[in-house]
XYZ file of C-alpha atoms in Angstrom:
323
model
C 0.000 0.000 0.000
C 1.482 3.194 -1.072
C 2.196 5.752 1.665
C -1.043 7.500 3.182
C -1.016 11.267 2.588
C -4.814 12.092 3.271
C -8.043 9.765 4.074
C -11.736 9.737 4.327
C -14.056 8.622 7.639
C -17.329 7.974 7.436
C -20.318 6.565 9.341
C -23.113 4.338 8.410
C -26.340 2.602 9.425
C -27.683 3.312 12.156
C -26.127 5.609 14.444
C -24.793 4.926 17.838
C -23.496 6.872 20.886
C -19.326 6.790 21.336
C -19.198 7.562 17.146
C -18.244 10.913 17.826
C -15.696 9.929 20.210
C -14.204 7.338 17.428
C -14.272 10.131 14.673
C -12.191 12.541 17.254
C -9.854 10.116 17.589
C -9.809 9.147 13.425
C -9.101 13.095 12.755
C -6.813 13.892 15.758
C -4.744 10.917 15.418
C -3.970 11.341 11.547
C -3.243 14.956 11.415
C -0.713 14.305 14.465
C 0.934 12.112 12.448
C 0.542 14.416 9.125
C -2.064 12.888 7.419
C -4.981 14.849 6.318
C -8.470 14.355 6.838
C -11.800 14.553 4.885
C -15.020 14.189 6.888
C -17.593 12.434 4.421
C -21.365 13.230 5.104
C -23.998 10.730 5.009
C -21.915 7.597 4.302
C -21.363 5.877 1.503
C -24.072 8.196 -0.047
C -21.959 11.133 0.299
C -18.616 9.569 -1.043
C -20.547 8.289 -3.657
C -21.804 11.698 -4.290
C -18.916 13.689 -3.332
C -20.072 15.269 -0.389
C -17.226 15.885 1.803
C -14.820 18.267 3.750
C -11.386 18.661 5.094
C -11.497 18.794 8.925
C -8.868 20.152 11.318
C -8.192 19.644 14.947
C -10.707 21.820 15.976
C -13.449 20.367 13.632
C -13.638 17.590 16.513
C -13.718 19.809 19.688
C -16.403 19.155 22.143
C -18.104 16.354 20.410
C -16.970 13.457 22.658
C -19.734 14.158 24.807
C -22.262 14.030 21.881
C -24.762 11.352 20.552
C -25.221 10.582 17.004
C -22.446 11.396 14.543
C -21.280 14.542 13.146
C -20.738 13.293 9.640
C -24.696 12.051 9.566
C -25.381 8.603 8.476
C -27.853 7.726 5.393
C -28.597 4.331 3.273
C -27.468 4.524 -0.200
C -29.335 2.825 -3.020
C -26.245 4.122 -5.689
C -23.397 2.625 -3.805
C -24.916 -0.882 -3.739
C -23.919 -1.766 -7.232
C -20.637 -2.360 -8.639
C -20.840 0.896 -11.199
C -21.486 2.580 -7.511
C -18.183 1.214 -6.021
C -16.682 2.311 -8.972
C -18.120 5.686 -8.553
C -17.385 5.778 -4.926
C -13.926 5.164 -6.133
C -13.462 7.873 -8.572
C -14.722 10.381 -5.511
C -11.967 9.204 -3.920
C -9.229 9.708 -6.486
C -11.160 13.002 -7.322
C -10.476 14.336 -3.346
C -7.115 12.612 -2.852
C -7.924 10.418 -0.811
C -5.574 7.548 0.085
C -7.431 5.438 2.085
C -10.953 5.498 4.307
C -11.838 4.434 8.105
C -15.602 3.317 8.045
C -17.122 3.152 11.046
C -20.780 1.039 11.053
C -21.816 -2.156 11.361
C -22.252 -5.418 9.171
C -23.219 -3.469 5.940
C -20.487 -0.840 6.582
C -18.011 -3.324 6.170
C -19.437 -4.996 3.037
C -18.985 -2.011 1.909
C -15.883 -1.754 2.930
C -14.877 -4.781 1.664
C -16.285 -3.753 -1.755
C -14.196 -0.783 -2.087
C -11.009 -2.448 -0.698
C -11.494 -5.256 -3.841
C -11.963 -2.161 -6.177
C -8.496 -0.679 -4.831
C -9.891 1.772 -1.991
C -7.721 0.408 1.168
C -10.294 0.741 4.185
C -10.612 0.048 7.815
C -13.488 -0.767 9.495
C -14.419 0.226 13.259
C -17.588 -1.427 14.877
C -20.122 0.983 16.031
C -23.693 -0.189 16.258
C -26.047 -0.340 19.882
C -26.769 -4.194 19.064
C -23.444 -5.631 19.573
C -23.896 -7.741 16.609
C -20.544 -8.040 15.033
C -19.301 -11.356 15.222
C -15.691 -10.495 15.199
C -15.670 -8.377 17.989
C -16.991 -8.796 21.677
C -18.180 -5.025 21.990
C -19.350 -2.683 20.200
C -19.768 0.962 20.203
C -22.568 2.388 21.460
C -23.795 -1.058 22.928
C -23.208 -0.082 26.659
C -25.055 3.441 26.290
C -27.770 1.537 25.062
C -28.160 -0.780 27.838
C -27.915 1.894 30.468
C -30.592 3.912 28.204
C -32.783 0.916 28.121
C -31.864 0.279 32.013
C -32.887 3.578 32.953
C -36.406 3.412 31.043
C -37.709 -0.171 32.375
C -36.733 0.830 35.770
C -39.128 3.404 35.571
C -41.779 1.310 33.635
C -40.899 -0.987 36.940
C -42.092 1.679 39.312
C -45.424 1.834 37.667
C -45.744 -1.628 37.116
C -44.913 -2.683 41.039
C -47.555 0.233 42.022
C -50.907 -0.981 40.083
C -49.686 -4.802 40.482
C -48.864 -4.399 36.517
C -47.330 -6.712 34.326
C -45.391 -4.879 31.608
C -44.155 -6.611 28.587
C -41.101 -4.509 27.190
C -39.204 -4.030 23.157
C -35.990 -3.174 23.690
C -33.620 -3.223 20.431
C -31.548 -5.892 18.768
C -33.104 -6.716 15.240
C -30.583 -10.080 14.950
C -29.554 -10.130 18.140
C -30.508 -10.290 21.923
C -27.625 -8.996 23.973
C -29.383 -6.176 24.593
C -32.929 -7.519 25.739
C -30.568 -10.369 28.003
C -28.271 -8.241 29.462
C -31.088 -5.422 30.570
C -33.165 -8.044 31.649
C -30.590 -9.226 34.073
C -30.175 -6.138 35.162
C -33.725 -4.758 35.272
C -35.010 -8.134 37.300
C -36.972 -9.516 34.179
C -38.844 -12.521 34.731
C -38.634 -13.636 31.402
C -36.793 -12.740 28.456
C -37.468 -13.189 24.727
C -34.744 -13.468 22.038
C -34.316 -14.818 18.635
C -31.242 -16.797 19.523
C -32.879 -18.590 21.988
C -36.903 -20.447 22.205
C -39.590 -19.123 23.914
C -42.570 -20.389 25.246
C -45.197 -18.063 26.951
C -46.946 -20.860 28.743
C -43.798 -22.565 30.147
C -41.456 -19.754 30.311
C -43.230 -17.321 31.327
C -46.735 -18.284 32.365
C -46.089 -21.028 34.742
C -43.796 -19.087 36.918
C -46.342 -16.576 37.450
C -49.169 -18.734 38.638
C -45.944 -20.174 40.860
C -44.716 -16.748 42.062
C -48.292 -15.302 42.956
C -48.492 -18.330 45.783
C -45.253 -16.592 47.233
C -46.917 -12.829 47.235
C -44.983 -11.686 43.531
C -47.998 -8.858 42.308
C -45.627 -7.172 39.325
C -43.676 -8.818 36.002
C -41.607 -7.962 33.456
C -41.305 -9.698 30.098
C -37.959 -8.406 27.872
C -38.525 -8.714 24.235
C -35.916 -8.034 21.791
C -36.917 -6.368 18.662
C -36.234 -9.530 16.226
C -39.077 -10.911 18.388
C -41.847 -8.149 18.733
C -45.595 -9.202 18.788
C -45.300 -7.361 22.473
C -48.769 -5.800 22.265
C -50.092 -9.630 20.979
C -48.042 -10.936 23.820
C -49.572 -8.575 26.279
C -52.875 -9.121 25.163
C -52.418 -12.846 25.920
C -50.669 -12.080 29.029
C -53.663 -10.230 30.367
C -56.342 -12.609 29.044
C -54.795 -15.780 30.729
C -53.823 -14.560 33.990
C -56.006 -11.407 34.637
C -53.267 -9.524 35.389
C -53.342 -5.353 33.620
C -50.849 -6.245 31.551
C -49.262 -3.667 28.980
C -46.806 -3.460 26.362
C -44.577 -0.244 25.465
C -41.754 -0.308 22.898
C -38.599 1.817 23.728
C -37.515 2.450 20.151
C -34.726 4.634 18.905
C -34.315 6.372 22.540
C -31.949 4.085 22.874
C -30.146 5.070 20.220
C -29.732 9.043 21.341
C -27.557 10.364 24.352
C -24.402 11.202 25.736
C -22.325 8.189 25.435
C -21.129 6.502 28.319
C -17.511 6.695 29.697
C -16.448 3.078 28.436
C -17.974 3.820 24.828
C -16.246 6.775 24.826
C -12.851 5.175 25.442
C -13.162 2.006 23.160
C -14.256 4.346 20.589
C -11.049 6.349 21.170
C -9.388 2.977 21.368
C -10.944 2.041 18.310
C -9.786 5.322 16.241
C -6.644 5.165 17.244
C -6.156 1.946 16.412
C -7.467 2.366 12.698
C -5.372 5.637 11.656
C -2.267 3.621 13.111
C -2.580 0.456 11.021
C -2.981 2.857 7.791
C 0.141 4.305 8.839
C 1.699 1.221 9.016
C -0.068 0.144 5.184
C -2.621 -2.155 6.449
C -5.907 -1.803 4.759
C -8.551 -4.247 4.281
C -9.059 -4.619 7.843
C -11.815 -4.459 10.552
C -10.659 -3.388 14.156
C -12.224 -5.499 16.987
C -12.114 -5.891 20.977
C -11.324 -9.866 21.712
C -10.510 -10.736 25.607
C -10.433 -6.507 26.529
C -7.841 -6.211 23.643
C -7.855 -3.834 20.761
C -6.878 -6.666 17.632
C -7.843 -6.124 13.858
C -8.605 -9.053 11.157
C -8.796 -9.045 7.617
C -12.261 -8.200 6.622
C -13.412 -11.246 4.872
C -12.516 -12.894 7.634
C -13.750 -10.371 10.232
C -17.376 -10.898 8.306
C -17.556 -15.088 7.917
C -17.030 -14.453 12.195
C -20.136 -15.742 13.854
C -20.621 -15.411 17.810
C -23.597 -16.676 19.627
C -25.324 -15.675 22.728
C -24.273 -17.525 26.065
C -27.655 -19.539 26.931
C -26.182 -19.533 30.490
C -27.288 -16.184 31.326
C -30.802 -16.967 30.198
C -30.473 -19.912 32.424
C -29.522 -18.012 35.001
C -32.154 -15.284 35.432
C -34.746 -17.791 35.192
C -33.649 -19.174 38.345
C -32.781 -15.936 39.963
C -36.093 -13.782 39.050
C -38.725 -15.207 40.496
């Protein structure tokens, strides 16, 4: 890889908290080390479209503290075709740009991977709230949005305890359950729905409640990960076969917003790091990634045929512990 003079950073999909703190690192990190740096809006719809500017040191001041991402995020329906790569990597030749840090999740770093076959070195960084990259154990935003999602169902549990309430809860994670599991620990769930693992109503749920009212238990919470949904079904059944006021409220993209939290702000700065310094050193093609509290980085290809599963313990677990 020839030597890096200036490169591109981007975000994509969804947005998640701790992507500011990533990009601060991205810009701050280069231009220390004399490479400049072009801040490309929207994505892969803006490099495909040209939309981008050169940033400074002060272009990332105070924005470790802030949700969302400063570049914007946006789907692109041009970029998902090879003449869009190709376009994609004329923008880049275009600006001067030597290289790009992507920062997204699965689809990010397709298309990062697309543009590194087309001769666009890239690094990927994993930022998404449902902690569904399977080459890395964390992701940013993740822990922002548990605590987000913490915060709300306790409240929801305040109500709940006070009218003798059950209250059946969506909490994010499309593919994926960490979220709904690990909240659900935390939150005293009594039973927790995910598409990694089976659910019955009737035996995982319904059973322990007839058991649990015997032993004075008036209020329940049911954790159901977005992949799942049918909460306001589920209620309705809830309600119907135990006579408990049962209902259902979906948290939705508040999870997404707010100030990230102190660990996604340093694994995103971790993360940044990381990225400019393995362009410095030539690497491209590569996806950075936390395995055993380490900062490591794979090739992409293989970053993407990764695959990580869901430890059934912990479901285990809380349905001994919440009842």
């Amino acid at each position: 890889m020839k030597k890096i003079k200036a490169i591109g950073v981007l975000t994509s999909g969804g947005d998640a908290p701790g992507m500011n703190a990533a990009i601060r690192a991205v810009v701050r990190t280069a231009i220390t080390n004399g490479i400049r740096v072009y801040g490309i809006k929207r994505g892969y719809n803006g490099l495909y479209h040209g939309d981008m500017f050169e940033m400074n040191l002060r272009s990332v001041s105070d924005i470790i503290n802030r949700g969302g991402t400063i570049l914007y995020t946006a789907r692109s329906k041009e970029f998902n075709s090879p003449e869009g790569v190709l376009k994609a990597k004329e923008q880049c030749e275009k600006a001067g740009l030597d290289a790009i840090v992507c920062i997204g999740g699965d689809g990010t770093f397709r298309g990062a991977l697309d543009l590194s076959r087309v001769g666009v070195p890239c690094v990927g960084i994993p930022g998404t709230i449902d902690n569904d990259i399977g080459c890395s154990e964390y992701t940013i935003g993740y822990d922002t949005a548990m605590n987000t999602a913490m915060e709300m169902i306790d409240k929801i549990r305040d109500t709940a305890q006070s009218h003798d309430r059950c209250s059946v809860i969506e909490v994010m994670g499309r593919r994926a359950g960490y979220i709904a599991v690990n909240t659900g620990i935390a939150c005293g769930a009594s039973a927790i729905c995910i598409p990694e693992h089976p659910f019955s109503l009737e035996k995982d749920f319904l059973e322990k409640v007839r058991a649990n009212q015997k032993t004075g238990k008036r209020h329940f919470i049911v954790l159901v990960a977005e992949g799942v949904g049918g909460v306001q079904q589920m209620a309705e059944e809830i309600e119907a076969k135990t006579g408990i006021e049962t209902r259902a409220t979906i948290l939705g993209h508040v999870q997404r917003g707010g100030a990230p939290s102190l660990r996604d702000r340093v694994v995103a700065s971790q993360m940044g790091y990381h990225a400019v310094k393995l362009l410095l050193d030539g690497k491209g093609g590569r996806i950075v990634a936390m395995q055993s509290e380490k900062i490591i980085d794979l090739d992409i290809e293989e970053a993407l045929a990764t695959k990580k599963t869901l430890d059934p313990a912990l479901i285990d677990m809380n349905d001994e512990i919440s009842i």
